[in-house]
Amino acid sequence: MDFNNFKELINNTRCTRRFKENQTIEKQDLIDIVDLARVTSSAKNMQPLKYIVINDENTVKEMAKRVTWAAHLSSWTQSESERPSAFIVLVNDTSIDGFVMVDAGISLQTILLASKIKGYSGCALASIDKEFCKKEFNLESGLEPVLGIAIGVEDEVLNIVDVNNNDTNYYRNEKDEHCVPKRSLDEVLIGSY
Ligand SMILES: Cc1cc2nc3c(=O)[nH]c(=O)nc-3n(C[C@H](O)[C@H](O)[C@H](O)COP(=O)(O)O)c2cc1C
């Protein structure tokens, strides 16, 4: 892969919330993805993250319906036919003295990129129902869900657009395409020495 391929991958790896229905993601695909996430950088190399992979249809449905999807899209919420096919849940093992939110970010991006390479798309979800996860997955005390990642086959068009008037809220355009405003390089690159 050269830089342009990588650039395309990064640009195309957007948080997706409308998925094709009746798609199966094999458990082994999810395990392969976690196997990559597990070797990414970790503060002090403490590796506090644990993972749960879910492709059971009913459990995915129960997870998906409890999520707050797209807080900025007030007139849309995910329908049953748009649900993902799988979830990966990142869990903090609080008995390990790590720097979990940074580790979780690195892991999240790795999982999103790996999913894309495998032909899927994902969405980071801080709004998963953590109490539901604790009960459903029999998490012992000290194991705290921190982030969910929905994974499925993308069924929407997603565009990066410019930020106007400092408005970073994502929206759907007149063609019902999802638009994600990103700040310009000029705005974010504040030093060059
Ligand atoms: C830590 C984190 C938590 C997020 N939680 C949610 C969430 O609960 N629900 C949701 O619909 N999107 C969630 N998102 C997705 C963001 O809304 C999305 O990243 C943002 O709109 C930018 O879009 P992009 O990822 O395509 O660049 C989350 C993203 C991150 C990084």
PDB file of C-alpha atoms and ligand atoms in Angstrom:
ATOM      1  CA  MET A   1       0.000   0.000   0.000  1.00  0.00           C
ATOM      2  CA  ASP A   2       1.384   3.445  -0.890  1.00  0.00           C
ATOM      3  CA  PHE A   3       0.522   6.769   0.719  1.00  0.00           C
ATOM      4  CA  ASN A   4      -2.306   7.499  -1.730  1.00  0.00           C
ATOM      5  CA  ASN A   5      -3.936   4.128  -1.036  1.00  0.00           C
ATOM      6  CA  PHE A   6      -3.650   4.808   2.676  1.00  0.00           C
ATOM      7  CA  LYS A   7      -5.093   8.305   2.232  1.00  0.00           C
ATOM      8  CA  GLU A   8      -8.070   6.840   0.378  1.00  0.00           C
ATOM      9  CA  LEU A   9      -8.584   4.274   3.131  1.00  0.00           C
ATOM     10  CA  ILE A  10      -8.541   6.955   5.828  1.00  0.00           C
ATOM     11  CA  ASN A  11     -10.898   9.231   3.884  1.00  0.00           C
ATOM     12  CA  ASN A  12     -13.315   6.365   3.276  1.00  0.00           C
ATOM     13  CA  THR A  13     -13.296   5.152   6.852  1.00  0.00           C
ATOM     14  CA  ARG A  14     -16.250   7.147   8.114  1.00  0.00           C
ATOM     15  CA  CYS A  15     -18.645   6.356  10.944  1.00  0.00           C
ATOM     16  CA  THR A  16     -21.514   4.582   9.248  1.00  0.00           C
ATOM     17  CA  ARG A  17     -24.967   4.214  10.779  1.00  0.00           C
ATOM     18  CA  ARG A  18     -27.089   2.779   7.960  1.00  0.00           C
ATOM     19  CA  PHE A  19     -26.201  -0.807   7.174  1.00  0.00           C
ATOM     20  CA  LYS A  20     -27.488  -3.407   4.704  1.00  0.00           C
ATOM     21  CA  GLU A  21     -29.846  -5.867   6.308  1.00  0.00           C
ATOM     22  CA  ASN A  22     -29.465  -9.652   6.438  1.00  0.00           C
ATOM     23  CA  GLN A  23     -25.667  -9.605   6.239  1.00  0.00           C
ATOM     24  CA  THR A  24     -23.607 -12.004   8.293  1.00  0.00           C
ATOM     25  CA  ILE A  25     -20.171 -11.179   9.645  1.00  0.00           C
ATOM     26  CA  GLU A  26     -18.359 -14.341  10.624  1.00  0.00           C
ATOM     27  CA  LYS A  27     -17.102 -14.588  14.203  1.00  0.00           C
ATOM     28  CA  GLN A  28     -13.615 -15.319  12.848  1.00  0.00           C
ATOM     29  CA  ASP A  29     -13.560 -11.946  11.042  1.00  0.00           C
ATOM     30  CA  LEU A  30     -14.294 -10.198  14.335  1.00  0.00           C
ATOM     31  CA  ILE A  31     -11.648 -12.244  16.119  1.00  0.00           C
ATOM     32  CA  ASP A  32      -9.075 -11.420  13.392  1.00  0.00           C
ATOM     33  CA  ILE A  33      -9.857  -7.726  13.901  1.00  0.00           C
ATOM     34  CA  VAL A  34      -9.456  -7.934  17.683  1.00  0.00           C
ATOM     35  CA  ASP A  35      -6.203  -9.819  17.181  1.00  0.00           C
ATOM     36  CA  LEU A  36      -4.898  -6.722  15.360  1.00  0.00           C
ATOM     37  CA  ALA A  37      -6.241  -4.266  17.922  1.00  0.00           C
ATOM     38  CA  ARG A  38      -4.547  -6.188  20.718  1.00  0.00           C
ATOM     39  CA  VAL A  39      -1.042  -5.403  19.392  1.00  0.00           C
ATOM     40  CA  THR A  40      -1.492  -1.644  19.006  1.00  0.00           C
ATOM     41  CA  SER A  41       0.282   0.901  21.194  1.00  0.00           C
ATOM     42  CA  SER A  42      -0.713   1.162  24.828  1.00  0.00           C
ATOM     43  CA  ALA A  43       0.422   3.664  27.454  1.00  0.00           C
ATOM     44  CA  LYS A  44       3.182   2.069  29.520  1.00  0.00           C
ATOM     45  CA  ASN A  45       2.226  -1.053  27.525  1.00  0.00           C
ATOM     46  CA  MET A  46      -0.238  -1.852  30.298  1.00  0.00           C
ATOM     47  CA  GLN A  47      -2.987  -3.052  27.876  1.00  0.00           C
ATOM     48  CA  PRO A  48      -6.067  -2.564  30.061  1.00  0.00           C
ATOM     49  CA  LEU A  49      -8.470  -3.282  27.195  1.00  0.00           C
ATOM     50  CA  LYS A  50     -10.454  -6.486  26.861  1.00  0.00           C
ATOM     51  CA  TYR A  51     -12.826  -7.226  23.983  1.00  0.00           C
ATOM     52  CA  ILE A  52     -16.204  -8.834  23.407  1.00  0.00           C
ATOM     53  CA  VAL A  53     -17.260  -9.840  19.883  1.00  0.00           C
ATOM     54  CA  ILE A  54     -20.952 -10.203  19.073  1.00  0.00           C
ATOM     55  CA  ASN A  55     -22.603 -11.468  15.912  1.00  0.00           C
ATOM     56  CA  ASP A  56     -25.602 -13.205  17.436  1.00  0.00           C
ATOM     57  CA  GLU A  57     -28.559 -11.607  15.627  1.00  0.00           C
ATOM     58  CA  ASN A  58     -30.733 -11.139  18.667  1.00  0.00           C
ATOM     59  CA  THR A  59     -27.932  -9.736  20.836  1.00  0.00           C
ATOM     60  CA  VAL A  60     -26.893  -7.332  18.055  1.00  0.00           C
ATOM     61  CA  LYS A  61     -30.509  -6.168  17.822  1.00  0.00           C
ATOM     62  CA  GLU A  62     -30.733  -5.638  21.566  1.00  0.00           C
ATOM     63  CA  MET A  63     -27.460  -3.678  21.539  1.00  0.00           C
ATOM     64  CA  ALA A  64     -28.420  -1.564  18.502  1.00  0.00           C
ATOM     65  CA  LYS A  65     -31.795  -0.513  19.797  1.00  0.00           C
ATOM     66  CA  ARG A  66     -30.248   0.818  23.026  1.00  0.00           C
ATOM     67  CA  VAL A  67     -27.697   3.059  21.264  1.00  0.00           C
ATOM     68  CA  THR A  68     -28.137   6.802  20.736  1.00  0.00           C
ATOM     69  CA  TRP A  69     -27.524   6.970  17.001  1.00  0.00           C
ATOM     70  CA  ALA A  70     -26.404  10.279  15.475  1.00  0.00           C
ATOM     71  CA  ALA A  71     -27.328  12.847  18.121  1.00  0.00           C
ATOM     72  CA  HIS A  72     -27.079  15.619  15.488  1.00  0.00           C
ATOM     73  CA  LEU A  73     -29.695  14.035  13.228  1.00  0.00           C
ATOM     74  CA  SER A  74     -32.822  14.874  15.190  1.00  0.00           C
ATOM     75  CA  SER A  75     -35.267  13.604  12.559  1.00  0.00           C
ATOM     76  CA  TRP A  76     -33.639  10.199  12.055  1.00  0.00           C
ATOM     77  CA  THR A  77     -33.003   7.173  14.139  1.00  0.00           C
ATOM     78  CA  GLN A  78     -31.798   3.794  12.986  1.00  0.00           C
ATOM     79  CA  SER A  79     -34.591   1.489  11.772  1.00  0.00           C
ATOM     80  CA  GLU A  80     -34.558  -2.295  12.182  1.00  0.00           C
ATOM     81  CA  SER A  81     -33.596  -2.725   8.522  1.00  0.00           C
ATOM     82  CA  GLU A  82     -30.551  -0.441   8.959  1.00  0.00           C
ATOM     83  CA  ARG A  83     -29.053  -2.297  11.898  1.00  0.00           C
ATOM     84  CA  PRO A  84     -25.421  -3.471  11.961  1.00  0.00           C
ATOM     85  CA  SER A  85     -24.479  -7.145  11.742  1.00  0.00           C
ATOM     86  CA  ALA A  86     -22.037  -7.184  14.630  1.00  0.00           C
ATOM     87  CA  PHE A  87     -20.560  -5.323  17.556  1.00  0.00           C
ATOM     88  CA  ILE A  88     -17.200  -5.234  19.238  1.00  0.00           C
ATOM     89  CA  VAL A  89     -17.232  -3.919  22.798  1.00  0.00           C
ATOM     90  CA  LEU A  90     -14.074  -2.472  24.362  1.00  0.00           C
ATOM     91  CA  VAL A  91     -13.887  -3.167  28.081  1.00  0.00           C
ATOM     92  CA  ASN A  92     -11.575  -1.524  30.612  1.00  0.00           C
ATOM     93  CA  ASP A  93      -9.989  -3.928  33.057  1.00  0.00           C
ATOM     94  CA  THR A  94      -9.798  -1.499  35.979  1.00  0.00           C
ATOM     95  CA  SER A  95      -7.414  -3.789  37.854  1.00  0.00           C
ATOM     96  CA  ILE A  96      -4.760  -2.690  35.345  1.00  0.00           C
ATOM     97  CA  ASP A  97      -3.414   0.830  35.853  1.00  0.00           C
ATOM     98  CA  GLY A  98      -3.563   2.019  32.254  1.00  0.00           C
ATOM     99  CA  PHE A  99      -4.492   5.122  30.252  1.00  0.00           C
ATOM    100  CA  VAL A 100      -7.584   3.523  28.845  1.00  0.00           C
ATOM    101  CA  MET A 101      -9.262   6.255  26.807  1.00  0.00           C
ATOM    102  CA  VAL A 102      -6.172   6.897  24.696  1.00  0.00           C
ATOM    103  CA  ASP A 103      -5.650   3.161  24.232  1.00  0.00           C
ATOM    104  CA  ALA A 104      -9.337   2.840  23.301  1.00  0.00           C
ATOM    105  CA  GLY A 105      -8.953   5.531  20.628  1.00  0.00           C
ATOM    106  CA  ILE A 106      -6.012   3.734  19.057  1.00  0.00           C
ATOM    107  CA  SER A 107      -7.896   0.456  19.222  1.00  0.00           C
ATOM    108  CA  LEU A 108     -11.065   2.006  17.785  1.00  0.00           C
ATOM    109  CA  GLN A 109      -9.306   3.398  14.726  1.00  0.00           C
ATOM    110  CA  THR A 110      -7.516   0.096  14.182  1.00  0.00           C
ATOM    111  CA  ILE A 111     -10.829  -1.764  14.332  1.00  0.00           C
ATOM    112  CA  LEU A 112     -12.508   0.690  11.942  1.00  0.00           C
ATOM    113  CA  LEU A 113      -9.642   0.421   9.440  1.00  0.00           C
ATOM    114  CA  ALA A 114      -9.439  -3.362   9.692  1.00  0.00           C
ATOM    115  CA  SER A 115     -13.198  -3.626   9.221  1.00  0.00           C
ATOM    116  CA  LYS A 116     -12.970  -1.434   6.119  1.00  0.00           C
ATOM    117  CA  ILE A 117     -10.198  -3.579   4.658  1.00  0.00           C
ATOM    118  CA  LYS A 118     -12.418  -6.609   5.218  1.00  0.00           C
ATOM    119  CA  GLY A 119     -15.242  -4.914   3.293  1.00  0.00           C
ATOM    120  CA  TYR A 120     -17.294  -3.637   6.218  1.00  0.00           C
ATOM    121  CA  SER A 121     -17.893  -0.292   7.852  1.00  0.00           C
ATOM    122  CA  GLY A 122     -18.217   0.666  11.469  1.00  0.00           C
ATOM    123  CA  CYS A 123     -19.345   3.286  13.928  1.00  0.00           C
ATOM    124  CA  ALA A 124     -17.817   4.228  17.265  1.00  0.00           C
ATOM    125  CA  LEU A 125     -20.472   4.317  19.957  1.00  0.00           C
ATOM    126  CA  ALA A 126     -19.882   5.822  23.381  1.00  0.00           C
ATOM    127  CA  SER A 127     -23.643   5.547  23.925  1.00  0.00           C
ATOM    128  CA  ILE A 128     -23.889   1.763  24.173  1.00  0.00           C
ATOM    129  CA  ASP A 129     -25.930   0.648  27.177  1.00  0.00           C
ATOM    130  CA  LYS A 130     -23.109  -0.245  29.544  1.00  0.00           C
ATOM    131  CA  GLU A 131     -25.362  -1.748  32.204  1.00  0.00           C
ATOM    132  CA  PHE A 132     -26.967  -3.977  29.572  1.00  0.00           C
ATOM    133  CA  CYS A 133     -23.476  -5.093  28.456  1.00  0.00           C
ATOM    134  CA  LYS A 134     -22.411  -5.884  32.012  1.00  0.00           C
ATOM    135  CA  LYS A 135     -25.438  -8.101  32.544  1.00  0.00           C
ATOM    136  CA  GLU A 136     -25.617  -9.656  29.090  1.00  0.00           C
ATOM    137  CA  PHE A 137     -21.903 -10.517  28.961  1.00  0.00           C
ATOM    138  CA  ASN A 138     -21.565 -11.471  32.640  1.00  0.00           C
ATOM    139  CA  LEU A 139     -18.848  -8.906  33.304  1.00  0.00           C
ATOM    140  CA  GLU A 140     -17.232  -9.273  36.703  1.00  0.00           C
ATOM    141  CA  SER A 141     -16.844  -6.155  38.833  1.00  0.00           C
ATOM    142  CA  GLY A 142     -13.800  -4.219  37.675  1.00  0.00           C
ATOM    143  CA  LEU A 143     -14.604  -4.823  34.007  1.00  0.00           C
ATOM    144  CA  GLU A 144     -16.162  -1.634  32.621  1.00  0.00           C
ATOM    145  CA  PRO A 145     -17.429  -1.296  29.039  1.00  0.00           C
ATOM    146  CA  VAL A 146     -15.978   1.886  27.535  1.00  0.00           C
ATOM    147  CA  LEU A 147     -16.918   1.880  23.861  1.00  0.00           C
ATOM    148  CA  GLY A 148     -18.927  -0.108  21.368  1.00  0.00           C
ATOM    149  CA  ILE A 149     -18.197  -0.413  17.675  1.00  0.00           C
ATOM    150  CA  ALA A 150     -21.049  -1.355  15.370  1.00  0.00           C
ATOM    151  CA  ILE A 151     -19.926  -3.176  12.233  1.00  0.00           C
ATOM    152  CA  GLY A 152     -21.859  -4.011   9.098  1.00  0.00           C
ATOM    153  CA  VAL A 153     -22.085  -3.562   5.357  1.00  0.00           C
ATOM    154  CA  GLU A 154     -22.429   0.129   4.530  1.00  0.00           C
ATOM    155  CA  ASP A 155     -25.694   1.228   2.960  1.00  0.00           C
ATOM    156  CA  GLU A 156     -25.258   4.971   2.738  1.00  0.00           C
ATOM    157  CA  VAL A 157     -23.091   7.534   0.971  1.00  0.00           C
ATOM    158  CA  LEU A 158     -20.739   9.440   3.272  1.00  0.00           C
ATOM    159  CA  ASN A 159     -18.905  12.627   2.302  1.00  0.00           C
ATOM    160  CA  ILE A 160     -16.260  14.762   3.931  1.00  0.00           C
ATOM    161  CA  VAL A 161     -17.226  18.429   3.471  1.00  0.00           C
ATOM    162  CA  ASP A 162     -15.754  21.767   4.564  1.00  0.00           C
ATOM    163  CA  VAL A 163     -16.644  23.360   7.879  1.00  0.00           C
ATOM    164  CA  ASN A 164     -18.617  26.569   7.328  1.00  0.00           C
ATOM    165  CA  ASN A 165     -19.109  29.202  10.046  1.00  0.00           C
ATOM    166  CA  ASN A 166     -17.421  26.924  12.563  1.00  0.00           C
ATOM    167  CA  ASP A 167     -20.344  24.485  12.282  1.00  0.00           C
ATOM    168  CA  THR A 168     -19.023  20.925  12.684  1.00  0.00           C
ATOM    169  CA  ASN A 169     -22.434  19.234  12.992  1.00  0.00           C
ATOM    170  CA  TYR A 170     -22.803  16.421  10.508  1.00  0.00           C
ATOM    171  CA  TYR A 171     -25.955  16.419   8.391  1.00  0.00           C
ATOM    172  CA  ARG A 172     -27.694  14.701   5.473  1.00  0.00           C
ATOM    173  CA  ASN A 173     -27.816  16.634   2.214  1.00  0.00           C
ATOM    174  CA  GLU A 174     -30.681  16.844  -0.296  1.00  0.00           C
ATOM    175  CA  LYS A 175     -29.635  13.468  -1.752  1.00  0.00           C
ATOM    176  CA  ASP A 176     -29.833  11.921   1.747  1.00  0.00           C
ATOM    177  CA  GLU A 177     -26.047  11.521   1.792  1.00  0.00           C
ATOM    178  CA  HIS A 178     -24.300  11.817   5.137  1.00  0.00           C
ATOM    179  CA  CYS A 179     -21.946  14.831   5.257  1.00  0.00           C
ATOM    180  CA  VAL A 180     -19.181  15.196   7.847  1.00  0.00           C
ATOM    181  CA  PRO A 181     -17.595  18.661   8.044  1.00  0.00           C
ATOM    182  CA  LYS A 182     -13.857  18.576   8.729  1.00  0.00           C
ATOM    183  CA  ARG A 183     -11.767  21.587   9.647  1.00  0.00           C
ATOM    184  CA  SER A 184      -9.305  22.645   6.940  1.00  0.00           C
ATOM    185  CA  LEU A 185      -5.577  21.937   7.055  1.00  0.00           C
ATOM    186  CA  ASP A 186      -5.024  25.720   7.314  1.00  0.00           C
ATOM    187  CA  GLU A 187      -7.139  25.821  10.462  1.00  0.00           C
ATOM    188  CA  VAL A 188      -5.607  22.837  12.234  1.00  0.00           C
ATOM    189  CA  LEU A 189      -1.955  23.164  11.224  1.00  0.00           C
ATOM    190  CA  ILE A 190      -1.008  25.954  13.619  1.00  0.00           C
ATOM    191  CA  GLY A 191       2.740  25.650  13.560  1.00  0.00           C
ATOM    192  CA  SER A 192       5.527  25.011  11.084  1.00  0.00           C
ATOM    193  CA  TYR A 193       9.055  25.777  12.249  1.00  0.00           C
TER     194      TYR A 193
HETATM  195  C1  LIG B   1     -15.312   8.246  21.062  1.00  0.00           C
HETATM  196  C2  LIG B   1     -16.452   8.358  20.066  1.00  0.00           C
HETATM  197  C3  LIG B   1     -17.745   8.103  20.484  1.00  0.00           C
HETATM  198  C4  LIG B   1     -18.819   8.166  19.583  1.00  0.00           C
HETATM  199  N1  LIG B   1     -20.089   7.836  20.000  1.00  0.00           N
HETATM  200  C5  LIG B   1     -21.120   7.884  19.113  1.00  0.00           C
HETATM  201  C6  LIG B   1     -22.441   7.533  19.522  1.00  0.00           C
HETATM  202  O1  LIG B   1     -22.704   7.189  20.672  1.00  0.00           O
HETATM  203  N2  LIG B   1     -23.410   7.546  18.585  1.00  0.00           N
HETATM  204  C7  LIG B   1     -23.163   7.887  17.274  1.00  0.00           C
HETATM  205  O2  LIG B   1     -24.078   7.861  16.464  1.00  0.00           O
HETATM  206  N3  LIG B   1     -21.915   8.232  16.858  1.00  0.00           N
HETATM  207  C8  LIG B   1     -20.902   8.239  17.751  1.00  0.00           C
HETATM  208  N4  LIG B   1     -19.628   8.568  17.337  1.00  0.00           N
HETATM  209  C9  LIG B   1     -19.361   8.887  15.937  1.00  0.00           C
HETATM  210  C10 LIG B   1     -19.093  10.388  15.716  1.00  0.00           C
HETATM  211  O3  LIG B   1     -20.314  11.067  15.696  1.00  0.00           O
HETATM  212  C11 LIG B   1     -18.341  10.541  14.390  1.00  0.00           C
HETATM  213  O4  LIG B   1     -17.025  10.068  14.592  1.00  0.00           O
HETATM  214  C12 LIG B   1     -18.304  11.997  13.921  1.00  0.00           C
HETATM  215  O5  LIG B   1     -19.589  12.398  13.531  1.00  0.00           O
HETATM  216  C13 LIG B   1     -17.354  12.205  12.778  1.00  0.00           C
HETATM  217  O6  LIG B   1     -17.672  11.335  11.724  1.00  0.00           O
HETATM  218  P1  LIG B   1     -16.537  10.416  11.104  1.00  0.00           P
HETATM  219  O7  LIG B   1     -16.194   9.399  12.155  1.00  0.00           O
HETATM  220  O8  LIG B   1     -17.156   9.803   9.906  1.00  0.00           O
HETATM  221  O9  LIG B   1     -15.381  11.303  10.818  1.00  0.00           O
HETATM  222  C14 LIG B   1     -18.565   8.521  18.232  1.00  0.00           C
HETATM  223  C15 LIG B   1     -17.234   8.767  17.824  1.00  0.00           C
HETATM  224  C16 LIG B   1     -16.195   8.685  18.713  1.00  0.00           C
HETATM  225  C17 LIG B   1     -14.782   8.933  18.229  1.00  0.00           C
END
